[in-house]
Short mmCIF file of C-alpha atoms and ligand atoms in Angstrom, two decimals:
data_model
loop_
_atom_site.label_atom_id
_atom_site.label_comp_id
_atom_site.label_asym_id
_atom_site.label_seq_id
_atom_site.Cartn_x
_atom_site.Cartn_y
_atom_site.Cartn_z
CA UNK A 1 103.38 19.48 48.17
CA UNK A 2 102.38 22.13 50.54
CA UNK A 3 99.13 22.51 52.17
CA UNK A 4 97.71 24.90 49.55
CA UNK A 5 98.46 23.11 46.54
CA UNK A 6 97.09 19.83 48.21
CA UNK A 7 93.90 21.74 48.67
CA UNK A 8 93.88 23.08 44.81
CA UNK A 9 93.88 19.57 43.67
CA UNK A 10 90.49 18.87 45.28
CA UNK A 11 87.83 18.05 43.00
CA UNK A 12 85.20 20.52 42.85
CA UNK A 13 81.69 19.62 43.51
CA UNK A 14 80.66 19.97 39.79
CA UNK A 15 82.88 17.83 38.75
CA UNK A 16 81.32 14.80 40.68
CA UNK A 17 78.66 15.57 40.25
CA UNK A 18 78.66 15.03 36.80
CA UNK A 19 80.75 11.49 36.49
CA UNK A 20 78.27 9.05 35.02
CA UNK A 21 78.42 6.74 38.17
CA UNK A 22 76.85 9.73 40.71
CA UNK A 23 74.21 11.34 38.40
CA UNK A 24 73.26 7.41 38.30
CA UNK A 25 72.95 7.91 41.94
CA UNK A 26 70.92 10.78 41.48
CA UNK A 27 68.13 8.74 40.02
CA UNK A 28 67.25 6.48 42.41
CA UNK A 29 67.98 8.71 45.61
CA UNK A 30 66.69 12.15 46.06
CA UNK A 31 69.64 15.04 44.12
CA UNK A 32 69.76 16.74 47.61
CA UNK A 33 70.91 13.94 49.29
CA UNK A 34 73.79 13.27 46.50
CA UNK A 35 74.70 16.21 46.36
CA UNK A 36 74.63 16.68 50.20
CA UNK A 37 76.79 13.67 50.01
CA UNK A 38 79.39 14.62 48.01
CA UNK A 39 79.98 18.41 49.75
CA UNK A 40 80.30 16.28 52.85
CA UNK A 41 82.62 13.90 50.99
CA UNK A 42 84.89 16.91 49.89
CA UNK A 43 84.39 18.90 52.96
CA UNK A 44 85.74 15.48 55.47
CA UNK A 45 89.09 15.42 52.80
CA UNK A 46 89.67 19.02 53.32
CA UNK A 47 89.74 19.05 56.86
CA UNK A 48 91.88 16.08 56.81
CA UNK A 49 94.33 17.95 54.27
CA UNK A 50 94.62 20.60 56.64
CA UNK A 51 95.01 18.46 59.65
CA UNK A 52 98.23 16.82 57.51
CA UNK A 53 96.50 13.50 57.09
CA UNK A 54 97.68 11.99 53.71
CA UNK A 55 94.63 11.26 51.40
CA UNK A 56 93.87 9.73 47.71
CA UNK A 57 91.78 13.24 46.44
CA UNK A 58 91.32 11.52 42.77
CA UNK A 59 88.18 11.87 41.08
CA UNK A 60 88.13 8.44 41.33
CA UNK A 61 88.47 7.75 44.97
CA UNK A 62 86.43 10.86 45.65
CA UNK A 63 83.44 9.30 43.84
CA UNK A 64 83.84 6.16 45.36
CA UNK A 65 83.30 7.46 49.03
CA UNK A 66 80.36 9.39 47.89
CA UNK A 67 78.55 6.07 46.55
CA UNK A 68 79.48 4.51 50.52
CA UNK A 69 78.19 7.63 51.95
CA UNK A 70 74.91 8.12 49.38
CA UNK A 71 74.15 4.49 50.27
CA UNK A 72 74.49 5.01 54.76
CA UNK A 73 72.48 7.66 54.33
CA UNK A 74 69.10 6.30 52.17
CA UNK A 75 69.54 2.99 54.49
CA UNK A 76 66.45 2.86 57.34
CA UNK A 77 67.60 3.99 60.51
CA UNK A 78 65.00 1.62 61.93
CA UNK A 79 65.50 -1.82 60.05
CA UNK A 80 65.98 -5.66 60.64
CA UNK A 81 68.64 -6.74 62.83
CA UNK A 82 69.85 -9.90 64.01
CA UNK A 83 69.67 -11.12 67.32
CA UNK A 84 71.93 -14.21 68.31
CA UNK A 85 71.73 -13.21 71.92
CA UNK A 86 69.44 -15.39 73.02
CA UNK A 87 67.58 -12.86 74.88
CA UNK A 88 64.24 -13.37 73.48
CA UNK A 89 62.66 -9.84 74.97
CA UNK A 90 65.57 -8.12 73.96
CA UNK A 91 64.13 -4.35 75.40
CA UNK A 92 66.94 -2.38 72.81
CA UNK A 93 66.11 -5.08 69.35
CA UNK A 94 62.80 -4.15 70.00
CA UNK A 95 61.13 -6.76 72.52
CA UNK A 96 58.45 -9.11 71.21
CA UNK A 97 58.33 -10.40 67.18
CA UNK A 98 54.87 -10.47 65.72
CA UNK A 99 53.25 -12.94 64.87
CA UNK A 100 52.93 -14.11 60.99
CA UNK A 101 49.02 -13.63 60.85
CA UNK A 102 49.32 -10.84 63.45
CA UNK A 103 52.04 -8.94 60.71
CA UNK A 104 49.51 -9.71 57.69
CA UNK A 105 46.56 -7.69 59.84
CA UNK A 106 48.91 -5.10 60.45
CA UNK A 107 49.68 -4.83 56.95
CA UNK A 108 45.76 -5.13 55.92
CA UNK A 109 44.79 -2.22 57.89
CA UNK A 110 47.61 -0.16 57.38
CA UNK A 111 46.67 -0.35 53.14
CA UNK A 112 42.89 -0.85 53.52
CA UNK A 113 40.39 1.68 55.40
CA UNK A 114 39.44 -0.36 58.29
CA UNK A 115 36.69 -0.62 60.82
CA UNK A 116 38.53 1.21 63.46
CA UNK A 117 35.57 3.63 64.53
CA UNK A 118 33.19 2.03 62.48
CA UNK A 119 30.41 -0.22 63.07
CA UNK A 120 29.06 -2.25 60.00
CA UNK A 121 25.71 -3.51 61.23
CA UNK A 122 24.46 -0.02 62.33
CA UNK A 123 26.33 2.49 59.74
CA UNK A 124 27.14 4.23 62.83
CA UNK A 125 30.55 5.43 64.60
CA UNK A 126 32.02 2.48 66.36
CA UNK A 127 34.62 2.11 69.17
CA UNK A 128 38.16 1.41 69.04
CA UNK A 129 37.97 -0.41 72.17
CA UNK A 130 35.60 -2.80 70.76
CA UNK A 131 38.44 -4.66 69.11
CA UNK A 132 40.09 -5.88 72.24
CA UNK A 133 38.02 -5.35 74.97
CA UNK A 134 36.23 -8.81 74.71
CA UNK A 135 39.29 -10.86 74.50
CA UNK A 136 41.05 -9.13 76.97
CA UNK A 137 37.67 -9.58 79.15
CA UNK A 138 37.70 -13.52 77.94
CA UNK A 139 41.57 -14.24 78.45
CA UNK A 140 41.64 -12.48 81.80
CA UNK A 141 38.10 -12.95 83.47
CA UNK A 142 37.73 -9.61 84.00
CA UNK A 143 34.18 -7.67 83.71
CA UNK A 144 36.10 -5.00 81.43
CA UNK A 145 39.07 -4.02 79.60
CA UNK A 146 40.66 -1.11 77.37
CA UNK A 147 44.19 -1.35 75.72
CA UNK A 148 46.83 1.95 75.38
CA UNK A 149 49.80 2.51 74.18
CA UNK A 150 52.23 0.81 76.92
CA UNK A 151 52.34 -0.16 79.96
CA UNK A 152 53.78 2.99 81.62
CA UNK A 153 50.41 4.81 80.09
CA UNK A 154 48.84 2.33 81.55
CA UNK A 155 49.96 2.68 84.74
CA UNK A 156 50.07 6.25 84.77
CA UNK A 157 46.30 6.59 83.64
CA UNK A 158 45.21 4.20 85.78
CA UNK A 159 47.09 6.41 88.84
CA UNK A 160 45.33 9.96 87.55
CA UNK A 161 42.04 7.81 86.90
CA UNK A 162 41.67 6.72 90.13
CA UNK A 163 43.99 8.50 92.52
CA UNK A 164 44.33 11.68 91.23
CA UNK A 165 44.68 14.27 94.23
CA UNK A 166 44.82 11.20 96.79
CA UNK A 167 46.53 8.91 98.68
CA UNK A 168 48.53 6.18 97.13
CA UNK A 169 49.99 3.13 99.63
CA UNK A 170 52.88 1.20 97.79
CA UNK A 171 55.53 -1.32 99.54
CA UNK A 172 58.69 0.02 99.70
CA UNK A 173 60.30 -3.12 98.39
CA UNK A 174 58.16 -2.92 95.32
CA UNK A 175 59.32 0.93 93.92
CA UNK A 176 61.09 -0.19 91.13
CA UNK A 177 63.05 1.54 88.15
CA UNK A 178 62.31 -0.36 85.01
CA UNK A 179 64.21 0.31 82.22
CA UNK A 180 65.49 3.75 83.26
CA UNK A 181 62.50 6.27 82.52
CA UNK A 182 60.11 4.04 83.91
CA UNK A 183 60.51 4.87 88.31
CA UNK A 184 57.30 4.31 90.22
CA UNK A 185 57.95 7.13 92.26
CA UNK A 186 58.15 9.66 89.10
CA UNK A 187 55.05 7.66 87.40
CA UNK A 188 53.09 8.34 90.79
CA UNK A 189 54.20 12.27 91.00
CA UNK A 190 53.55 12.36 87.20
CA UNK A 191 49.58 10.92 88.17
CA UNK A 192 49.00 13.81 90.35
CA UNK A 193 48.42 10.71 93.12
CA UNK A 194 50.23 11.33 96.40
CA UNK A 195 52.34 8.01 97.25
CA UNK A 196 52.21 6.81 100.64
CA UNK A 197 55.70 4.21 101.06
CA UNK A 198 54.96 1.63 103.59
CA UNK A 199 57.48 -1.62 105.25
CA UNK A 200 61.18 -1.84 104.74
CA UNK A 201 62.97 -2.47 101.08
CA UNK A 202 63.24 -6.54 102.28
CA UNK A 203 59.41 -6.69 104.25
CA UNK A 204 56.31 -5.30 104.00
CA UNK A 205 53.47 -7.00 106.87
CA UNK A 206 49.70 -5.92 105.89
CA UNK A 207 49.50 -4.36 109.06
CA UNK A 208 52.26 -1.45 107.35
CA UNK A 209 49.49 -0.91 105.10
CA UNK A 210 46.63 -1.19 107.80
CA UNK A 211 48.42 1.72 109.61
CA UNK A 212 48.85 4.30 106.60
CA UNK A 213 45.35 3.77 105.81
CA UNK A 214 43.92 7.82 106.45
CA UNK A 215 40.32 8.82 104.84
CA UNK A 216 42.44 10.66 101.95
CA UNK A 217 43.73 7.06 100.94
CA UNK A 218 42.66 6.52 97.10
CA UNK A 219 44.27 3.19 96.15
CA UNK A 220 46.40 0.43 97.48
CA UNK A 221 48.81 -0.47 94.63
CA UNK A 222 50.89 -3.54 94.37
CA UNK A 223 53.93 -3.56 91.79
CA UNK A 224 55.18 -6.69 90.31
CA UNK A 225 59.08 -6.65 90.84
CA UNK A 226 59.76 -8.08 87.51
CA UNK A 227 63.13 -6.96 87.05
CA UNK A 228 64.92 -8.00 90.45
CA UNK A 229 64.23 -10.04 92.96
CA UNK A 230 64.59 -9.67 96.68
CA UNK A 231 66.38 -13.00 98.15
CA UNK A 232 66.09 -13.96 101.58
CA UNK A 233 64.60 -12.45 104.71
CA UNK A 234 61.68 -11.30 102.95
CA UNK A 235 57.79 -10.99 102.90
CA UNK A 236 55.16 -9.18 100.57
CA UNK A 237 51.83 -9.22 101.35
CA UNK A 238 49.75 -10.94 98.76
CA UNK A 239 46.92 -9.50 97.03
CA UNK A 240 44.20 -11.36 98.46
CA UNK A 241 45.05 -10.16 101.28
CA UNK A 242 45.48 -6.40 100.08
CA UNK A 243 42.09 -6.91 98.39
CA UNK A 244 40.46 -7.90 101.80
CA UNK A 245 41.89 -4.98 103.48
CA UNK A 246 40.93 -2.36 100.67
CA UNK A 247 37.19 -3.86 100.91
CA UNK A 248 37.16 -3.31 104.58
CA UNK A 249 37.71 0.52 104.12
CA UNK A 250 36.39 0.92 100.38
CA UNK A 251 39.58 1.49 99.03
CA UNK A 252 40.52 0.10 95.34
CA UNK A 253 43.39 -2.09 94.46
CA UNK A 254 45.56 -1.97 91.02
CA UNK A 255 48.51 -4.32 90.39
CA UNK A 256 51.34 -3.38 87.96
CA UNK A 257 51.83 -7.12 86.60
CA UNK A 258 54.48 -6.18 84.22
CA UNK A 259 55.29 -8.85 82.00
CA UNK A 260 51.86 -9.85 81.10
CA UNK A 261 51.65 -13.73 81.33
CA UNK A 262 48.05 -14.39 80.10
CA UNK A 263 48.75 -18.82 80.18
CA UNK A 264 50.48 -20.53 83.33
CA UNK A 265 53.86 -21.11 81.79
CA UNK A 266 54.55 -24.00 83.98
CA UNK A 267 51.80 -25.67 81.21
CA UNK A 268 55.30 -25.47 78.77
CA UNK A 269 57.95 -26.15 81.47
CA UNK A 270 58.59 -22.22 82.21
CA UNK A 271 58.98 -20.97 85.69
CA UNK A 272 55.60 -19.68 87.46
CA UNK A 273 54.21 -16.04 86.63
CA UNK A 274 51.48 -14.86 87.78
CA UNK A 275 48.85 -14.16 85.38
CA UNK A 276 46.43 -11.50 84.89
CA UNK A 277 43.69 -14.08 85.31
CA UNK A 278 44.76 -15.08 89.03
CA UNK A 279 45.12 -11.44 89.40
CA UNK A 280 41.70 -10.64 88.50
CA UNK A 281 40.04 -14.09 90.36
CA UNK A 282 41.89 -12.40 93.28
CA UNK A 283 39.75 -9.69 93.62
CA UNK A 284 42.16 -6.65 91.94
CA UNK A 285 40.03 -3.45 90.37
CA UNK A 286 42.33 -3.25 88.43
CA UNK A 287 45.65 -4.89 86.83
CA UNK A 288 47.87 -3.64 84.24
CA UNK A 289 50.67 -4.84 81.72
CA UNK A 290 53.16 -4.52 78.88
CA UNK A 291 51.89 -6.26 75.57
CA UNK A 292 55.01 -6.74 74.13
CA UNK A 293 57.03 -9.03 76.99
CA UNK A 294 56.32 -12.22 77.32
CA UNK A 295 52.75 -11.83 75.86
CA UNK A 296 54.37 -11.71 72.73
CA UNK A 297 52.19 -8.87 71.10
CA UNK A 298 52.52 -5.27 69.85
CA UNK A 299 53.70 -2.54 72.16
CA UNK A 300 50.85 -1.52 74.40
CA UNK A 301 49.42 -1.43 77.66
CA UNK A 302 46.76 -3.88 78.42
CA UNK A 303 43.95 -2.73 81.43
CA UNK A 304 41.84 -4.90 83.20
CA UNK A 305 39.32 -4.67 85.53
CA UNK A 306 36.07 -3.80 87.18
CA UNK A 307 33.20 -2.26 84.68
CA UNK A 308 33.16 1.02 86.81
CA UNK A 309 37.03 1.85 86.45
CA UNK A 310 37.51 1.13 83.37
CA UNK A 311 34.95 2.90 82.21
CA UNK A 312 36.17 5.82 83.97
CA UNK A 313 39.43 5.33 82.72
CA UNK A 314 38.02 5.45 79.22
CA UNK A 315 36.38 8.98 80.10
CA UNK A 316 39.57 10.25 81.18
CA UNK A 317 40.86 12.62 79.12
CA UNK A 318 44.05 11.33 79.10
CA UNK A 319 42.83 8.18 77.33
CA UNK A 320 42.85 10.25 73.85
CA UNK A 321 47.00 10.60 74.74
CA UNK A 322 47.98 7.01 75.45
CA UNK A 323 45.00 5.24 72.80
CA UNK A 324 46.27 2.60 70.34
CA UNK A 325 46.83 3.45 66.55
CA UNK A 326 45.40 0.57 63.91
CA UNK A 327 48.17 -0.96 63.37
CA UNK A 328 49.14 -1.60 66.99
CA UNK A 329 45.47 -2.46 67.31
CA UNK A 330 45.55 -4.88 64.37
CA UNK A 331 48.79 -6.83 65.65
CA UNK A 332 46.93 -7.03 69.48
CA UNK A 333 43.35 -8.13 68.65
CA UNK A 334 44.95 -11.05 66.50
CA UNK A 335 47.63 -12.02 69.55
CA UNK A 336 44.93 -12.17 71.86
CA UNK A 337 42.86 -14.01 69.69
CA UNK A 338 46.10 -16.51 69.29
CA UNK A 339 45.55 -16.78 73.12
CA UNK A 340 42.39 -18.69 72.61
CA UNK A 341 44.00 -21.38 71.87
CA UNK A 342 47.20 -21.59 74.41
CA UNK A 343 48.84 -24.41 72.65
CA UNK A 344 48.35 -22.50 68.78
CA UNK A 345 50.02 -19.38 70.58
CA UNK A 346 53.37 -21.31 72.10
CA UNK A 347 53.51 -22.51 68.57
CA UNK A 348 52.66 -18.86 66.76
CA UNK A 349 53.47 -16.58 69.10
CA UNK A 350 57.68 -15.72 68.44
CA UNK A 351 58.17 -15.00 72.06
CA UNK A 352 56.69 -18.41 73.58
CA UNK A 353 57.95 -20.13 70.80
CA UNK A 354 61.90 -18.97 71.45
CA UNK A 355 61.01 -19.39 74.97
CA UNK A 356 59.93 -22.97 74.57
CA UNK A 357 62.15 -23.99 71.81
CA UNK A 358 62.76 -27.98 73.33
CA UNK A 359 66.69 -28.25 74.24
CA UNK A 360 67.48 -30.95 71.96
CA UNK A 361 66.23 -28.98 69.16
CA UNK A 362 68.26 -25.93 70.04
CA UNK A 363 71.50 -28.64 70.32
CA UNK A 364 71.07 -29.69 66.94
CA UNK A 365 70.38 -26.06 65.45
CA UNK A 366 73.48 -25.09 66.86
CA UNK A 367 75.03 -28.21 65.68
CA UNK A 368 74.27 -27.11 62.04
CA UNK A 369 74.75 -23.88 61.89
CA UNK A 370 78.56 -24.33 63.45
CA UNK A 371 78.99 -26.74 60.84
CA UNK A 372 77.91 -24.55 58.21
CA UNK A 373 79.77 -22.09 59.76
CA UNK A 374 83.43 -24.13 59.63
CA UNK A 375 82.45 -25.32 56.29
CA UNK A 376 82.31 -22.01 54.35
CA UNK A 377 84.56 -20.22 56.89
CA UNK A 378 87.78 -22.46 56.42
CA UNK A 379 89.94 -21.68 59.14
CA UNK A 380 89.38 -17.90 60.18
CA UNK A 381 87.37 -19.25 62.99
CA UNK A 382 87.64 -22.00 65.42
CA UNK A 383 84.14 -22.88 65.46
CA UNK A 384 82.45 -25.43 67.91
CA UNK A 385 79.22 -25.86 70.36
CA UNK A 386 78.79 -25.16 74.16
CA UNK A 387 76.19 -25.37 77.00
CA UNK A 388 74.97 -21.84 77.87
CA UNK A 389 71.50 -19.98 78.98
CA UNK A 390 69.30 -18.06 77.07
CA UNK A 391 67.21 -15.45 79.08
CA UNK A 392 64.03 -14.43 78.97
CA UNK A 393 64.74 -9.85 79.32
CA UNK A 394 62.49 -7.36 78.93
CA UNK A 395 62.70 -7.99 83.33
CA UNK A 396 61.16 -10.89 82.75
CA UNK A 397 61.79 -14.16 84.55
CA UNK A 398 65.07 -12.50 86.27
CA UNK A 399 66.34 -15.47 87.83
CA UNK A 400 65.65 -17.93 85.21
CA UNK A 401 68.27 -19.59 83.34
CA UNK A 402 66.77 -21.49 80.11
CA UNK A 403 69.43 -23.98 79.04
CA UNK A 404 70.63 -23.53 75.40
CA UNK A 405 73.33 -24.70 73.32
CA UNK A 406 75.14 -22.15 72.04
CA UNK A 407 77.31 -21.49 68.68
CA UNK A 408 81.21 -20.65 70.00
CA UNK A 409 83.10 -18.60 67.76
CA UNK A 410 86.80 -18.17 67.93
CA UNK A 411 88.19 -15.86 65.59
CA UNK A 412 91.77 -16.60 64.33
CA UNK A 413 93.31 -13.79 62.77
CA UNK A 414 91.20 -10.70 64.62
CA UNK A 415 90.30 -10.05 68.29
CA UNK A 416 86.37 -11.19 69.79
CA UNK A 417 85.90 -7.38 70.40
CA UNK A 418 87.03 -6.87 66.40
CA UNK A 419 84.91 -9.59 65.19
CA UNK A 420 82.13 -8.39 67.02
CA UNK A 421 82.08 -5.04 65.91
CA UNK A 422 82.20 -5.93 62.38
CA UNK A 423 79.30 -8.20 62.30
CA UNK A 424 77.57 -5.12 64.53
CA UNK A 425 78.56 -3.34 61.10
CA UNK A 426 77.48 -5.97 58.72
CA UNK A 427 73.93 -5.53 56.85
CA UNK A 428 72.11 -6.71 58.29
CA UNK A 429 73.36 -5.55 61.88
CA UNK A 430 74.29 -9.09 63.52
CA UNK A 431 74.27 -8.56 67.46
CA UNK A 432 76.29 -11.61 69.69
CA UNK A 433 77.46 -11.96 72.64
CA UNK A 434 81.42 -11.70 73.59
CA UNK A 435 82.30 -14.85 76.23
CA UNK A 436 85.92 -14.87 77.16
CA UNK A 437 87.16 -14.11 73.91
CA UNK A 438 84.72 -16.06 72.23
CA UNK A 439 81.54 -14.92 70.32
CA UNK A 440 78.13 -16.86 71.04
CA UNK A 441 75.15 -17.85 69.39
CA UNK A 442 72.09 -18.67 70.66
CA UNK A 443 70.11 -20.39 67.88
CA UNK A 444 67.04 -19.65 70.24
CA UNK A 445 66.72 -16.05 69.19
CA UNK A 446 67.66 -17.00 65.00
CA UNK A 447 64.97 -17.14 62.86
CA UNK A 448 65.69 -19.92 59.77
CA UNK A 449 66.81 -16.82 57.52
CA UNK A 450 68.89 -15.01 60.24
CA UNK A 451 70.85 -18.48 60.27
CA UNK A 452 71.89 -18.12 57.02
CA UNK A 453 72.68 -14.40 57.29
CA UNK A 454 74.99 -15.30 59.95
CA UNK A 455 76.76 -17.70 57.95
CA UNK A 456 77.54 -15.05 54.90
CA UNK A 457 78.73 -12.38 56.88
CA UNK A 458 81.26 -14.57 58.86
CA UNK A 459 81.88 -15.73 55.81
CA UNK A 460 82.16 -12.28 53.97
CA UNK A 461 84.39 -10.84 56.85
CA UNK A 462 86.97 -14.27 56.66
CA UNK A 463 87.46 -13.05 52.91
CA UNK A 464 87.84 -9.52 53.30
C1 PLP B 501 57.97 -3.32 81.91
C2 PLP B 501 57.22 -2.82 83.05
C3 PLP B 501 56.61 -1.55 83.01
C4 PLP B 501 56.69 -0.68 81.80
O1 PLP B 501 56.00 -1.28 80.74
P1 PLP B 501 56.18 -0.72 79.23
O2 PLP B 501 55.25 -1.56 78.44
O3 PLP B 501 57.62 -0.91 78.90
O4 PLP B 501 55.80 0.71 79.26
C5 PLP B 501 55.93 -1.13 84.13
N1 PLP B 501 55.84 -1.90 85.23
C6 PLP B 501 56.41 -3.13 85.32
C7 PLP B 501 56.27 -3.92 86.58
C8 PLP B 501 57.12 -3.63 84.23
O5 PLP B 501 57.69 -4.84 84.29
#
C-alpha cells in the first residue's frame, strides 16, 4: 500500500472515541485528557506512517495504546518509589522518610483547621514559631530558635539578617557547592553580605582571620564541609576559637552545620558529628541546618541561636519568603519532639533507624528476600547475598562506609543495564544499584512492603 492509502485507513478520532472500552475511560478520568490521549495516539501513528515505519492502525490496537497512554498520564508525577540503594538520604528519592506519628500530624492539620496562628488560652492571634521554637531551644541549648523552609533559606537569611551590606570572613577550604544550586559564594552575593576568603583550600590558621578583620567586618562564618573532606596536610580553626576572636572585636559568629545531628551518633555506633548542641555550648550566635538529613524530619531549615538574632531574623522581611507551611510544621514539631527521647527517635525516626539497622539483621533480611526472590523467580536470575556498604548521602558522613549485606542479582536472559531499566519502569519505580553486571539490594533502605514489591516485579518481568 502506498503512503496515502496507509494514512486513509487511520481511525478517526470519533470513532475511538466511541468504542465502549474508552468512553469507560472517560468516566473515571477527565474527557479532555481521553480525548487528548487518543489525538496524540493517532497523531504518533501518522508520523510513523509517513516516516515508513510499519504499524498495526486497527481499531483495536489503536484503542489499546490509548488505555497505556490515558493511564501514564492520570499517574502522579510525584509518587512512591522504591529505594534499594541503600543510600538512606537519598537527595533525588527525596531525603528523609517521616515518621509514622509525624505523617498522621501532617495529615491532621492538613484536613482539620489547626492552631497555626492561633492561641487557645487567649482567643488571640498566635505565632507560628511557637510550635518549634521551644524544642529547638530544648534539643539544642540555645536561648532561641525559628524554623524556615531549608537550609539554604536559612543560611541565606541568616547572611542578609546579620551581614547585609558588610563584611563576611569565610575559610577558603570551607566554600563548598552542595548539591549544585547551593555555592556559598552565590548564597553570600545573593545576602547582599560582602565575603571576605581567608587561608589556603587545605589550611586556614586563626591568625588568616585575625588579619582580615577591618571595622566593616559583620560576621565570621564557619561552613561545615559535609560533602567532602579535605585529607591530609590540613587545619581549620575551630569555633571556640573563632568565637573568642569574634568577642574580642564584637563580631558575631554563624556556623552552617549542614546535616543537622541533634544526638551524638557515636551513642548508636555512627561516626562523630558535631551537633548543634556543641555548637551552641561553643559560644556560636548562631548555627544553622537542613531538617531533612540525618535529623530525619521534614524539609526545612532549622536556626539557632542568641535571643537578639533571632529575633531579628524573625523581623526580617525575608522571613515571610522562607516561613514553614502547616504541614511541614506539623511533621517538624513532632520529630523534634521524637528527639526527647534519643533512644524512641533511633527507633521512630526512618533515617536513624536505616542508619542503625544492626548488621546481622540486615544479613538475614537480605537472606530472605534473595530467597524469596529465587523461589518465585525460577531461574531468570542468579540470585545470592554479598558484603557491601550502605551510605549515609544527602553529604552526610562522606567517608563513612556502613557495612550491609546486600541482595546480588544476576539476570539470565537480559543485560544488568536492561534489568535495571525495567524495574526503573515498573510501578512502583524500583531504583538499584548496577555492580559489575550485577544488580544490588540493600535491605537497609526497604521498608517491609517495598520487600515484597521487589519480589513481584522481578517476578512480573521473568514472566513477561
Ligand atoms: C545540605 C547543606 C546545605 C543546604 O541545605 P538544604 O536543606 O538542602 O537547603 C547548606 N549547607 C550545608 C553545609 C549543607 O550540608
Amino acid at each position: 500500500m502506498d503512503i496515502q492509502s496507509l494514512l486513509r485507513t487511520l481511525p478517526k478520532v470519533d470513532r475511538i472515541l466511541e468504542r465502549e472500552d474508552i468512553s469507560a475511560l472517560a468516566e473515571t478520568h477527565p474527557r479532555t485528557l481521553v480525548t487528548d490521549a487518543v489525538r496524540e495516539t493517532i497523531d504518533a501513528l501518522r508520523e510513523d506512517i509517513l516516516a515508513g515505519v510499519e504499524r498495526d492502525v486497527s481499531v483495536d490496537a489503536v484503542a489499546s495504546q490509548v488505555v497505556e497512554l490515558v493511564q501514564m498520564k492520570a499517574m502522579r508525577s510525584l509518587r512512591r518509589v522504591v529505594n534499594a540503594t541503600g543510600i538512606v538520604v537519598h537527595t533525588n528519592l527525596g531525603r528523609s522518610l517521616l515518621s509514622d506519628e509525624a505523617a498522621r500530624a501532617v495529615d491532621e492539620v492538613a484536613r482539620s483547621y489547626s492552631t497555626l496562628e492561633y492561641d487557645v488560652e487567649t482567643g488571640e492571634r498566635g505565632s507560628r514559631h511557637t510550635h518549634v521554637e521551644s524544642l529547638i531551644s530544648r534539643l539544642t541549648g540555645a536561648e532561641a530558635a525559628m524554623a524556615v523552609n531549608n537550609n539554604a533559606a536559612a543560611v541565606l537569611l541568616g547572611l542578609a539578617g546579620i551581614a547585609r551590606g558588610r563584611e563576611v570572613i569565610v575559610s577558603r577550604g570551607q566554600l563548598v557547592e552542595i548539591g549544585g544550586s547551593f555555592r556559598v559564594p552565590d548564597v553570600m552575593r545573593e545576602s547582599g553580605a560582602v565575603m571576605v576568603e581567608v587561608g589556603t583550600t587545605n589550611k586556614t590558621h586563626l591568625h588568616d582571620y585575625e588579619n582580615a578583620l577591618t571595622p566593616a567586618t559583620g560576621l565570621l562564618l564557619k561552613v561545615h564541609t559535609s560533602n567532602y573532606r579535605v585529607v591530609g596536610f590540613t587545619e581549620e580553626v575551630s569555633l571556640e576559637k573563632l568565637v573568642a576572636l569574634g568577642g574580642r572585636h564584637a563580631v558575631p559568629v554563624m556556623e552552617d552545620q549542614g546535616s543537622g545531628v541533634l544526638v551524638d551518633l557515636r551513642r548508636w555506633g555512627l561516626p562523630y558529628e558535631p551537633t548543634v548542641a556543641e555548637s551552641i555550648a561553643a559560644g556560636a550566635d548562631l548555627v544553622t541546618c537542613s531538617g531533612d538529613k540525618l535529623l530525619g524530619g521534614p524539609q526545612a531549615g532549622i536556626i539557632a541561636g542568641k535571643w537578639h538574632v533571632i529575633a531579628a531574623l524573625k523581623k526580617h522581611p525575608m522571613a515571610r519568603a522562607v516561613r514553614l507551611d502547616k504541614m511541614t510544621l506539623a511533621a517538624l514539631e513532632v520529630t523534634l519532639r521524637t528527639y526527647l527521647d534519643p533512644d524512641r527517635a533511633c527507633r521512630e525516626i526512618p533515617t536513624l533507624r536505616m542508619l542503625t539497622t544492626p548488621r546481622a539483621e540486615l544479613a538475614t533480611r537480605a537472606v530472605r528476600l534473595s530467597d524469596q526472590i529465587a523461589n518465585a523467580c525460577g531461574d531468570a536470575y542468579l540470585v545470592g547475598t554479598a558484603d557491601d556498604v550502605s551510605r549515609a548521602g544527602g553529604g552526610a558522613l562522606p567517608m563513612a562506609d556502613i557495612p550491609t549485606t546486600v541482595v546480588t542479582v544476576v539476570p539470565q536472559h537480559m543485560g544488568a543495564t536492561e534489568l535495571e531499566a525495567r524495574l526503573r519502569s515498573s510501578e512502583p519505580p524500583i531504583v538499584a544499584r548496577i555492580n559489575a553486571g550485577r544488580l544490588l539490594f540493600d535491605p537497609r533502605t526497604l521498608t517491609a512492603d517495598d520487600e515484597a514489591v521487589v519480589v513481584s516485579a522481578l517476578k512480573e518481568i521473568a514472566r513477561a
